[in-house]
Amino acid sequence: MLALLCLSLCGCSWRDAGDLSAVTAGAVARDGGRYTLTAELAVPSADSAVPDARTLSGTADSLAQAIDRAGAGRDTQLYWSHARVLLLDTALTRDGIEDAVRALTVSSEVRPSVRVCAVSGCAAEEVLTEGGSLSGDPAGFALGDSMDLAVRQSRAADMPLYRVLDRVLADGIDPVLPAVSLEDGQAVLSGTALFSGDRLCGWLDETQTAALCILLHAGDTATVYDGDMRHKLSDLSASVRADAGEGGTPAFAVDVRADVACESDGQARRAAAALRAQCVQAVETLRRTGCDALGFGRAWRQADAASYGSAADGAWRSVPVTVRVALRGTQSAEGGSE
Amino acid sequence: MNRVSGRQATCLLLVVLGGWSLTMTAADGRDGWIALALACGCSLPLTALCCLPAERMPRTRWFDLPAAAFGVGWGTAYLATLSALAFCSLCMSVLGGVIFLRTVSGGQWPVWLLAAAVLLCAAAAAQGERLALWTEPVVWVVVAALAVSLLLSVRQLDLSQLWPVLSDGWRGVPARAYLLLSAPFGEVFYAAAVLGGTGGRTRTGLLRACVLAGVLLCLLYVRNICLLGEAGAQAVLYPSYTAASVLEFGESFQRGEALISGSLIVCTVARAALLLDFFAGSLQTATGRCSARQAVWGAAAAAGAVCVFAAGGNRAFADALHLYQLLLLPIVGAAALALAAGVWLRTRK
């Protein structure tokens, strides 16, 4: 009996696999307080090794009801545990994502490890209904693969649902979401959506996104471009520190360290200078838009809770930031930039 | 006199207290582990106090002690009160497990089926020595599941979430420690009574279990905060479950939550069995009419009915649990103190 109860916890009950329809991706939109949830199903095809894509939608006053309605009237139950990405519509991200993210996190349907993205340039459901992929896989499913690779290569921020909720609710750090758009009918990653609190406040392009991901220390490796030269970074580490400053206001220091594959000491130095310039640009954009993705506020609070508590909202934006980049050449070449 | 060893006492109480690791919230934020550690420390004198009467006035069963200490009339009233308290604890225990299972399994299992399954297993195991024998191997499964869950999460931890420690000072920590001392640690009273025993054997075993459970709970609490973030852990109903479900260990291992949730079922069954055993023992001694088996099955059926009709939402259960935590410690503390005083008065030279 205990074994049966245990099995119920991992979704294994009396149903067999044929009773379940695996959802590979979802899109959430909100219009006038009503949520529309679109689910992408990967339907096995008898004629092809690549599954067919099918989308279903449900609209309701709450996300839990919308999830139920998306699967209503079907012979099989929608199984959300395999969903790899959740796409949030631009209107929803502009209005605030807290309610939606909270509802999805406490939902027993969607796993908290699913990655969340913000859609730009089209409606979120269009990415699933209109988009395709080079491999022929359903757009959302292929996007999940692209996202895995991009996170490992520091080209997209790693933002699973549970982390987004923490960033939205936490004091002194804001969320960022990988941006997704449709280009020539293909669903592609296209930079980063910046948030202040739970509201969309700006976008980063691909170059700035790469610098931000290094600062967020999202992936195992990264690439830095110095003109036409391309250098691979590994063994990355990044930290944000708040040092004591004048009049209770701190000074922030951002330190980046990595190994760089290059042929000479000069190349390592130039790569470090290029990376530093990109990091400074990304930090400037964060300050301009009011997105505290790097946790300047949190570092300030940890260093001096009293002065942080008495400072005005967004005071971190006017605090000076020093960016230091130290790259160690893997072929005995050293480089650094400050 | 039962023949439960200190090691078996440790195993039993560790399994009972281990269930808390999955249902505990992160409502106390990043400093919650300090309240847990404080509660664990305070549970040691409480445990010693609960074990003291049986050591000082050995009886075949702990349930004969109240009559010996207070006289038959007061002893009967004492046991009747405690049997009512044990029934409340039983209902809270089963409700907690059932609501957890209903929440995390998406509600496809009816409440009555879960309650019946848990209570059937508990009633079958509800007998001190049998329960101790059952939990001895089971504790390894429970602890191993929690330890594996902890180890798998090490790579993903962000220890900076714990800083600054006690930024708001000690305000609120004692109040929270009181609640945690009440439940789960206050239920050590039931274990001390059911295991009875003379000498320091049971006491040592229970004290060891309190320390081990305290360490385990603190580690899991810290893990939840560092993995989900302080705000993220506070926002979810069951942080340990959510934390286990976001563990990354290659493509093949993606169901860490099933591993630790299975151990919650075992812990709930053990806790319910312990409470049923205490209820049956106290009711049998107080009334002198029913057999222990009748009391166990009757209480299991009654608790099942209460759970089916009372199983509300998570918010309603959280409020009920708060009330339970407020009330359990004073009652259990007073009962242990009164019995220790009664025994001391009877046995002093």
XYZ file of C-alpha atoms in Angstrom:
687
model
C 0.000 0.000 0.000
C 2.873 2.345 0.852
C 4.482 1.556 -2.489
C 1.253 2.496 -4.283
C 1.116 5.798 -2.432
C 4.752 6.504 -3.322
C 4.047 5.830 -6.987
C 1.215 8.356 -6.950
C 3.752 11.056 -6.090
C 5.713 10.750 -9.301
C 2.668 10.807 -11.540
C 2.505 7.020 -11.857
C -1.017 5.952 -10.977
C -3.398 3.576 -12.670
C -3.134 5.566 -15.884
C -0.769 4.299 -18.535
C 1.348 6.516 -20.763
C -1.299 6.468 -23.496
C -3.682 8.332 -21.211
C -1.288 11.278 -20.936
C -0.459 13.996 -23.468
C 3.009 15.413 -22.802
C 3.108 19.206 -22.881
C 6.462 20.443 -24.177
C 5.957 24.192 -23.762
C 3.378 26.695 -22.603
C 2.512 30.323 -23.302
C 0.744 32.611 -20.848
C -1.075 35.820 -21.760
C -3.323 38.087 -19.714
C -5.955 40.411 -21.043
C -8.185 42.410 -18.709
C -7.591 40.079 -15.782
C -8.302 36.906 -17.766
C -5.510 34.447 -18.399
C -5.062 32.538 -21.624
C -2.828 29.513 -21.423
C -1.624 27.804 -24.582
C -0.059 24.362 -24.357
C 2.128 22.824 -27.037
C 1.809 19.048 -27.319
C 4.315 16.828 -29.072
C 2.206 14.173 -30.793
C 4.155 11.103 -31.994
C 3.889 10.673 -35.758
C 3.686 7.260 -37.400
C 5.330 8.564 -40.591
C 8.202 10.513 -39.108
C 10.742 10.353 -36.307
C 9.941 13.985 -35.521
C 6.760 14.489 -33.494
C 3.956 16.683 -34.770
C 3.078 19.838 -32.878
C -0.401 20.577 -31.648
C -1.567 23.493 -29.519
C -4.492 23.807 -27.136
C -5.732 26.898 -25.327
C -7.795 27.647 -22.257
C -9.002 31.004 -20.935
C -10.170 31.675 -17.384
C -10.002 34.142 -14.517
C -7.165 32.256 -12.842
C -4.170 30.382 -14.184
C -5.165 27.160 -12.426
C -8.543 27.248 -14.184
C -6.897 28.134 -17.500
C -4.643 25.073 -17.144
C -7.729 22.915 -16.505
C -9.622 24.432 -19.434
C -6.724 23.920 -21.838
C -7.056 20.190 -21.274
C -10.852 20.056 -20.968
C -12.819 17.801 -23.304
C -9.896 15.586 -24.229
C -9.652 11.832 -23.833
C -6.178 12.177 -22.399
C -4.865 14.248 -19.516
C -2.380 17.058 -20.202
C 0.885 16.192 -18.498
C 2.843 19.359 -17.739
C 5.834 17.794 -16.005
C 7.799 17.581 -19.259
C 7.247 21.239 -20.225
C 10.626 22.828 -20.851
C 9.800 26.488 -21.406
C 7.050 28.870 -20.425
C 6.604 31.945 -22.585
C 5.194 35.115 -21.054
C 3.375 37.595 -23.259
C 4.675 41.176 -23.508
C 1.452 42.686 -22.147
C 1.700 40.405 -19.113
C 5.340 41.300 -18.485
C 4.517 45.020 -18.743
C 1.634 44.736 -16.257
C 3.620 42.675 -13.749
C 4.438 38.997 -13.599
C 4.226 38.365 -9.854
C 0.692 36.933 -9.760
C 1.276 34.651 -12.725
C 4.655 33.406 -11.524
C 3.348 32.812 -8.008
C 0.320 30.892 -9.304
C 2.475 28.759 -11.581
C 4.991 27.997 -8.831
C 2.422 26.780 -6.316
C 0.562 24.863 -9.028
C 1.098 21.121 -8.752
C 0.917 20.851 -12.551
C 3.980 22.797 -13.676
C 7.391 21.898 -12.330
C 9.264 24.801 -10.687
C 12.341 23.969 -12.753
C 10.685 24.947 -16.068
C 12.527 27.851 -17.719
C 10.637 31.113 -18.187
C 11.089 33.428 -21.194
C 9.621 36.775 -22.252
C 8.289 37.101 -25.784
C 9.070 40.213 -27.810
C 7.632 41.381 -31.101
C 4.641 39.021 -31.232
C 2.029 37.379 -29.057
C 3.366 34.561 -26.852
C 0.994 31.962 -28.304
C 2.144 32.837 -31.845
C 5.605 31.454 -31.014
C 3.975 28.072 -30.441
C 1.251 28.213 -33.085
C 3.154 29.955 -35.925
C 6.783 29.225 -35.062
C 8.875 26.355 -36.313
C 12.394 25.041 -35.889
C 15.177 23.971 -38.233
C 15.044 20.422 -36.887
C 11.325 20.171 -37.552
C 10.612 19.633 -33.852
C 7.752 21.593 -32.281
C 8.858 25.205 -31.705
C 8.621 25.110 -27.898
C 10.427 21.789 -27.670
C 13.272 23.041 -29.889
C 13.401 26.249 -27.881
C 14.041 24.135 -24.775
C 17.091 22.587 -26.488
C 18.358 25.987 -27.624
C 17.918 27.334 -24.135
C 19.930 24.492 -22.559
C 22.831 25.149 -24.904
C 22.613 28.933 -24.588
C 22.658 28.767 -20.777
C 25.708 26.500 -20.789
C 27.474 28.907 -23.172
C 26.476 32.039 -21.213
C 24.261 33.345 -24.016
C 21.030 33.295 -22.003
C 20.213 33.815 -18.339
C 19.220 30.631 -16.509
C 15.809 31.559 -15.129
C 13.738 28.615 -13.964
C 10.343 29.420 -12.494
C 11.384 29.140 -8.840
C 14.267 31.562 -9.352
C 12.042 34.083 -11.106
C 9.657 34.013 -8.140
C 12.523 34.551 -5.710
C 13.882 37.482 -7.739
C 10.428 39.049 -8.038
C 9.774 38.838 -4.296
C 13.280 39.442 -2.971
C 14.430 42.852 -1.848
C 17.556 44.107 -3.611
C 17.630 41.937 -6.718
C 15.465 41.874 -9.861
C 14.701 39.168 -12.435
C 15.774 39.070 -16.056
C 14.270 36.686 -18.595
C 15.642 35.358 -21.866
C 13.806 37.061 -24.722
C 12.220 34.992 -27.488
C 10.964 36.258 -30.822
C 9.919 34.968 -34.225
C 12.420 35.503 -37.033
C 11.498 34.189 -40.478
C 9.010 31.838 -38.861
C 11.600 30.405 -36.477
C 11.404 30.791 -32.702
C 14.783 32.180 -31.627
C 16.464 33.629 -28.544
C 16.852 37.369 -29.012
C 18.496 38.986 -26.010
C 17.160 39.573 -22.535
C 14.089 41.180 -20.990
C 14.910 43.381 -17.990
C 12.566 43.802 -15.048
C 12.318 46.324 -12.277
C 10.445 44.535 -9.523
C 7.992 42.427 -11.498
C 7.482 44.793 -14.444
C 9.274 44.845 -17.758
C 11.574 47.876 -17.944
C 13.839 47.268 -20.931
C 15.657 44.897 -23.239
C 19.272 43.898 -23.844
C 20.606 42.860 -27.239
C 22.600 39.652 -27.762
C 26.017 41.245 -27.119
C 24.956 42.856 -23.860
C 23.153 39.655 -22.911
C 26.412 37.713 -23.246
C 28.144 40.199 -20.925
C 25.247 40.079 -18.461
C 25.318 36.275 -18.403
C 29.016 36.341 -17.545
C 28.262 38.796 -14.737
C 25.418 36.547 -13.565
C 27.766 33.600 -13.800
C 25.089 31.551 -15.525
C 27.084 29.092 -17.631
C 30.190 26.933 -17.725
C 31.788 28.657 -20.705
C 31.425 31.950 -22.563
C 32.748 33.676 -25.658
C 34.202 37.154 -25.848
C 34.653 38.984 -29.167
C 37.596 41.356 -29.649
C 36.904 42.781 -33.093
C 37.037 39.784 -35.378
C 38.854 37.668 -32.814
C 36.795 35.184 -30.850
C 38.021 33.901 -27.490
C 36.536 31.146 -25.422
C 36.286 31.719 -21.669
C 36.136 28.974 -19.070
C 36.341 28.598 -15.283
C 34.232 31.736 -14.899
C 33.559 33.501 -11.645
C 31.893 36.840 -10.982
C 31.035 38.721 -7.830
C 29.358 41.963 -6.816
C 30.606 43.683 -3.694
C 29.559 46.816 -1.856
C 32.489 48.645 -0.273
C 32.135 51.373 2.330
C 31.862 54.797 0.721
C 31.336 58.389 1.811
C 28.236 59.494 3.732
C 26.862 55.976 4.184
C 26.617 55.401 0.439
C 28.718 52.446 -0.709
C 30.731 51.964 -3.884
C 30.051 48.833 -5.897
C 32.788 46.630 -7.298
C 32.083 44.007 -9.940
C 34.861 41.429 -10.385
C 35.027 38.957 -13.247
C 37.651 36.228 -13.466
C 38.060 33.568 -16.120
C 40.506 31.519 -18.134
C 40.791 32.572 -21.769
C 42.089 30.478 -24.635
C 44.477 32.699 -26.624
C 47.871 32.653 -28.236
C 49.628 35.589 -26.594
C 49.693 37.864 -23.606
C 48.547 40.772 -25.757
C 45.498 38.861 -26.952
C 44.514 38.085 -23.364
C 44.796 41.768 -22.422
C 42.777 42.883 -25.426
C 40.124 40.256 -24.688
C 39.937 41.482 -21.094
C 39.558 45.089 -22.247
C 36.831 44.112 -24.720
C 34.969 42.108 -22.102
C 35.241 44.933 -19.603
C 33.794 47.405 -22.105
C 30.861 45.062 -22.756
C 30.290 44.560 -19.033
C 30.365 48.328 -18.384
C 27.826 48.825 -21.168
C 25.548 46.130 -19.728
C 25.818 47.603 -16.215
C 25.014 51.067 -17.607
C 21.887 49.707 -19.300
C 20.824 48.036 -16.053
C 21.262 51.298 -14.143
C 19.458 53.329 -16.803
C 16.462 50.998 -16.896
C 16.346 50.409 -13.116
C 16.821 46.644 -13.339
C 18.949 45.447 -10.416
C 19.693 42.047 -11.939
C 23.166 41.855 -10.412
C 21.910 42.358 -6.860
C 23.561 45.711 -6.111
C 20.814 46.385 -3.570
C 21.329 43.027 -1.907
C 25.102 43.565 -1.720
C 24.458 46.987 -0.180
C 22.046 45.486 2.365
C 24.537 42.801 3.288
C 27.322 45.355 3.719
C 25.309 47.974 5.608
C 21.673 47.185 6.351
C 21.075 50.506 8.134
C 22.100 52.789 5.262
C 20.328 50.513 2.756
C 17.119 50.694 4.775
C 17.226 54.492 4.923
C 18.079 54.965 1.229
C 15.372 55.796 -1.289
C 14.051 53.173 -3.719
C 16.424 52.846 -6.656
C 19.240 54.658 -4.840
C 21.636 51.986 -6.102
C 21.338 53.479 -9.601
C 23.365 56.545 -8.638
C 26.112 54.656 -6.798
C 29.453 54.429 -8.662
C 30.356 50.996 -10.018
C 33.859 49.739 -10.752
C 34.143 46.805 -13.134
C 37.313 44.713 -12.994
C 38.034 41.899 -15.415
C 40.959 39.517 -14.979
C 41.513 36.897 -17.665
C 44.170 34.229 -17.311
C 45.515 32.959 -20.617
C 45.484 29.189 -20.721
C 48.747 29.235 -22.751
C 50.837 31.141 -20.152
C 49.523 34.538 -21.246
C 48.055 36.886 -18.675
C 45.579 39.691 -19.300
C 43.731 42.191 -17.169
C 41.706 45.367 -17.398
C 40.421 47.733 -14.759
C 8.695 -3.881 30.729
C 9.358 -3.479 27.030
C 12.629 -4.552 25.507
C 13.223 -1.588 23.220
C 16.889 -0.655 23.018
C 18.274 2.872 22.985
C 19.153 2.511 19.344
C 15.590 1.485 18.488
C 14.261 4.447 20.472
C 16.514 6.728 18.431
C 15.286 5.222 15.172
C 11.623 5.523 16.114
C 11.793 9.156 17.216
C 14.033 10.118 14.300
C 11.481 8.745 11.836
C 8.644 10.526 13.663
C 10.476 13.873 13.765
C 11.900 13.435 10.250
C 8.449 13.870 8.727
C 8.540 17.503 9.753
C 11.371 18.117 7.286
C 8.967 17.916 4.353
C 5.982 19.779 5.732
C 7.889 22.603 7.425
C 7.625 26.009 5.809
C 10.285 28.676 5.419
C 8.062 31.336 6.982
C 10.831 32.420 9.352
C 13.118 33.491 6.541
C 16.857 33.067 6.482
C 17.178 32.999 10.289
C 14.629 30.206 10.741
C 17.371 27.638 11.224
C 18.415 29.477 14.387
C 14.910 29.046 15.820
C 15.050 25.368 14.863
C 18.427 24.914 16.538
C 17.139 26.707 19.637
C 14.051 24.485 19.730
C 16.244 21.410 19.348
C 18.423 22.540 22.269
C 15.369 23.190 24.450
C 13.906 19.792 23.562
C 16.727 18.045 25.449
C 15.614 19.033 28.975
C 11.996 18.382 27.939
C 12.957 14.880 26.808
C 14.850 14.217 30.027
C 11.824 15.424 32.004
C 9.503 13.102 30.054
C 11.762 10.089 30.724
C 12.378 10.834 34.386
C 9.189 9.363 35.974
C 9.558 5.922 34.352
C 13.175 5.775 35.441
C 12.438 6.758 39.014
C 9.357 4.543 39.511
C 9.691 1.519 37.195
C 6.387 -0.046 36.163
C 5.527 -2.724 33.610
C 3.804 -0.063 31.505
C 4.211 3.714 31.595
C 0.409 3.971 31.653
C 0.367 2.508 35.183
C 2.512 5.392 36.438
C -0.172 8.118 36.750
C -2.322 5.953 39.019
C 0.735 5.119 41.129
C 1.748 8.768 41.317
C -1.614 10.535 41.728
C -3.958 7.801 42.919
C -6.552 5.975 40.804
C -9.031 8.866 40.382
C -6.571 11.575 39.395
C -4.532 9.065 37.414
C -7.605 8.167 35.367
C -8.395 11.835 34.741
C -4.763 12.433 33.766
C -4.805 9.604 31.231
C -8.228 10.550 29.875
C -6.988 14.104 29.215
C -3.855 12.846 27.522
C -5.769 10.348 25.384
C -7.901 13.249 24.083
C -4.721 15.203 23.364
C -3.208 12.190 21.592
C -6.308 11.923 19.415
C -5.937 15.599 18.418
C -2.252 14.978 17.651
C -3.228 11.939 15.598
C -5.706 13.946 13.538
C -3.149 16.727 12.965
C -0.520 14.191 11.971
C -2.708 12.379 9.442
C -4.230 15.611 8.132
C -0.753 17.071 7.597
C 0.376 14.050 5.603
C -2.865 13.785 3.634
C -2.991 17.481 2.706
C 0.642 17.343 1.637
C 0.019 14.302 -0.564
C -3.144 15.787 -2.014
C -1.339 19.033 -2.843
C 1.746 17.561 -4.436
C 0.013 14.781 -6.343
C -2.380 17.238 -7.959
C -5.466 16.043 -6.099
C -6.089 12.949 -8.183
C -6.142 10.798 -5.045
C -9.215 11.313 -2.904
C -8.588 12.410 0.643
C -10.475 9.483 2.129
C -8.332 6.946 0.318
C -5.116 8.517 1.517
C -6.362 8.868 5.077
C -7.580 5.268 5.114
C -4.320 3.940 3.686
C -2.155 5.835 6.162
C -4.352 4.882 9.124
C -4.556 1.211 8.115
C -0.781 0.992 7.970
C -0.448 2.891 11.231
C -3.001 0.750 13.054
C -1.234 -2.402 11.891
C 2.085 -1.118 13.247
C 0.764 0.450 16.461
C 2.428 -1.550 19.182
C 5.561 -0.235 20.909
C 8.024 -3.050 20.244
C 6.632 -3.883 16.806
C 6.816 -0.221 15.811
C 10.378 0.040 17.066
C 11.354 -3.066 15.084
C 9.679 -1.629 11.984
C 11.349 1.782 12.206
C 14.849 0.387 12.768
C 15.458 -0.455 9.097
C 13.074 2.236 7.807
C 15.056 5.063 9.405
C 17.935 4.341 7.046
C 15.656 4.782 4.050
C 14.296 8.062 5.403
C 17.675 9.501 6.383
C 19.322 8.267 3.182
C 16.603 9.912 1.064
C 17.017 13.222 2.874
C 20.819 12.973 2.794
C 20.843 12.226 -0.952
C 18.523 15.179 -1.501
C 20.923 17.379 0.493
C 24.031 16.151 -1.296
C 22.525 16.578 -4.752
C 21.728 20.184 -4.000
C 25.207 21.232 -2.844
C 26.250 22.396 -6.326
C 23.248 24.690 -6.661
C 23.414 26.390 -3.263
C 23.797 30.145 -2.938
C 25.132 30.575 0.585
C 24.923 34.369 0.354
C 21.172 33.984 0.890
C 21.914 33.411 4.580
C 23.549 36.823 5.065
C 23.283 39.002 7.040
C 22.509 36.686 9.941
C 20.037 38.077 12.490
C 19.813 41.461 10.766
C 16.621 42.129 12.753
C 18.211 40.955 15.990
C 16.625 38.221 18.099
C 13.147 39.671 17.743
C 10.721 36.909 16.843
C 13.231 34.062 17.220
C 12.120 32.934 20.732
C 8.440 32.929 19.710
C 9.180 30.815 16.674
C 11.450 28.512 18.675
C 8.568 27.994 21.117
C 6.270 26.867 18.299
C 8.892 24.479 16.927
C 9.649 23.130 20.392
C 5.949 22.393 20.686
C 5.651 20.619 17.342
C 7.501 18.601 16.251
C 9.739 18.246 19.347
C 6.916 18.254 21.939
C 5.711 14.899 20.622
C 8.745 13.316 22.249
C 6.393 13.020 25.253
C 4.395 10.326 23.450
C 7.539 8.424 22.476
C 8.873 8.520 26.038
C 5.547 7.142 27.303
C 5.120 4.404 24.707
C 8.723 3.225 25.020
C 8.730 3.530 28.809
C 11.832 1.710 29.950
C 14.085 2.004 32.928
C 17.628 3.248 33.337
C 19.100 5.685 30.879
C 18.571 3.518 27.800
C 15.406 5.075 26.428
C 16.399 8.549 27.579
C 19.754 8.348 25.821
C 18.087 7.044 22.673
C 15.496 9.815 22.614
C 18.025 12.556 23.375
C 20.197 11.285 20.544
C 17.193 11.332 18.207
C 16.365 14.936 19.151
C 19.916 16.069 18.378
C 20.077 14.149 15.088
C 16.642 15.372 14.015
C 17.593 18.940 14.947
C 20.747 18.780 12.843
C 18.863 17.229 9.914
C 16.044 19.771 10.050
C 18.475 22.710 10.303
C 20.469 21.442 7.320
C 17.328 20.996 5.234
C 16.037 24.426 6.203
C 19.329 26.056 5.216
C 19.355 24.060 1.979
C 15.844 25.242 1.120
C 16.763 28.896 1.701
C 20.029 28.655 -0.237
C 18.496 26.760 -3.143
C 15.172 28.557 -3.600
C 16.224 31.933 -2.226
C 14.764 33.419 0.945
C 11.745 34.984 -0.753
C 11.236 32.020 -3.072
C 11.259 29.512 -0.208
C 8.819 31.634 1.776
C 6.422 31.827 -1.159
C 5.918 28.095 -1.652
C 3.841 25.750 0.495
C 6.384 22.972 0.883
C 9.937 24.289 0.336
C 11.613 20.905 0.853
C 9.424 19.359 -1.829
C 9.957 22.261 -4.237
C 13.707 22.215 -3.575
C 13.847 18.487 -4.293
C 11.931 18.960 -7.539
C 14.441 21.488 -8.926
C 17.546 19.406 -8.270
C 19.674 18.968 -11.364
C 21.558 15.737 -11.679
C 21.858 14.970 -15.339
C 19.002 14.039 -17.640
C 18.245 10.740 -15.940
C 17.458 11.983 -12.443
C 14.592 14.456 -12.427
C 12.258 13.126 -9.771
C 14.039 13.901 -6.522
C 10.724 14.922 -4.978
C 9.293 11.403 -5.262
C 12.288 10.105 -3.320
C 11.744 12.333 -0.320
C 7.946 12.379 -0.510
C 7.942 8.620 -0.177
C 9.789 9.071 3.085
C 7.093 11.496 4.276
C 4.494 8.745 3.920
C 6.635 6.432 6.025
C 7.181 9.163 8.629
C 3.447 9.947 8.777
C 2.607 6.279 9.252
C 5.196 5.945 12.039
C 3.970 9.098 13.759
C 0.338 8.004 13.503
C 1.232 4.531 14.796
C 3.033 6.034 17.788
C 0.059 8.272 18.590
C -2.411 5.419 18.147
C -0.345 3.289 20.488
C -0.287 6.038 23.110
C -4.017 6.670 22.691
C -4.855 2.979 23.032
C -2.630 2.523 26.066
C -4.000 5.517 27.920
C -7.640 4.798 27.015
C -7.359 1.137 27.965
C -5.817 2.009 31.318
C -8.269 4.846 31.985
C -11.434 2.891 31.161
C -10.251 -0.638 31.908
C -12.883 -1.972 29.512
C -11.602 -2.076 25.941
C -8.643 -4.017 24.578
C -5.671 -2.229 23.051
C -6.536 -3.505 19.547
C -10.118 -2.279 19.827
C -8.880 1.145 20.934
C -6.353 1.322 18.089
C -8.822 0.423 15.350
C -11.557 2.556 16.861
C -9.248 5.581 17.055
C -8.006 4.952 13.511
C -11.575 4.852 12.200
C -12.558 7.975 14.143
C -9.425 9.855 13.009
C -10.135 8.812 9.421
C -13.653 10.223 9.663
C -12.382 13.475 11.199
C -9.714 13.840 8.492
C -12.167 13.228 5.650
C -14.635 15.796 6.952
C -12.086 18.328 8.224
C -9.593 18.302 5.345
C -9.805 21.878 4.127
C -7.364 24.019 2.213
C -3.708 24.542 2.973
C -4.411 27.889 4.626
C -7.001 26.388 7.001
C -4.580 23.626 7.955
C -1.775 26.136 8.552
C -4.038 28.028 10.978
C -4.994 24.794 12.751
C -1.339 23.785 12.989
C -0.446 27.152 14.508
C -3.116 26.681 17.179
C -1.900 23.133 17.809
C 1.667 24.402 18.230
C 0.521 27.074 20.645
C -1.339 24.606 22.863
C 0.646 21.363 22.741
C 3.778 22.468 24.612
C 2.038 23.889 27.714
C -0.142 20.781 28.032
C 2.655 18.296 27.448
C 5.075 20.290 29.602
C 2.560 20.479 32.461
C 1.751 16.765 32.149
C 5.427 15.771 32.239
C 6.165 18.131 35.119
C 3.135 16.990 37.146
C 3.994 13.318 36.680
C 7.642 13.895 37.571
C 6.575 15.809 40.694
C 4.039 13.109 41.664
C 6.596 10.354 41.240
C 9.205 12.314 43.165
C 6.786 12.847 46.067
C 5.936 9.136 46.145
C 9.510 7.908 45.959
C 11.341 10.396 48.179
C 12.800 8.868 51.299
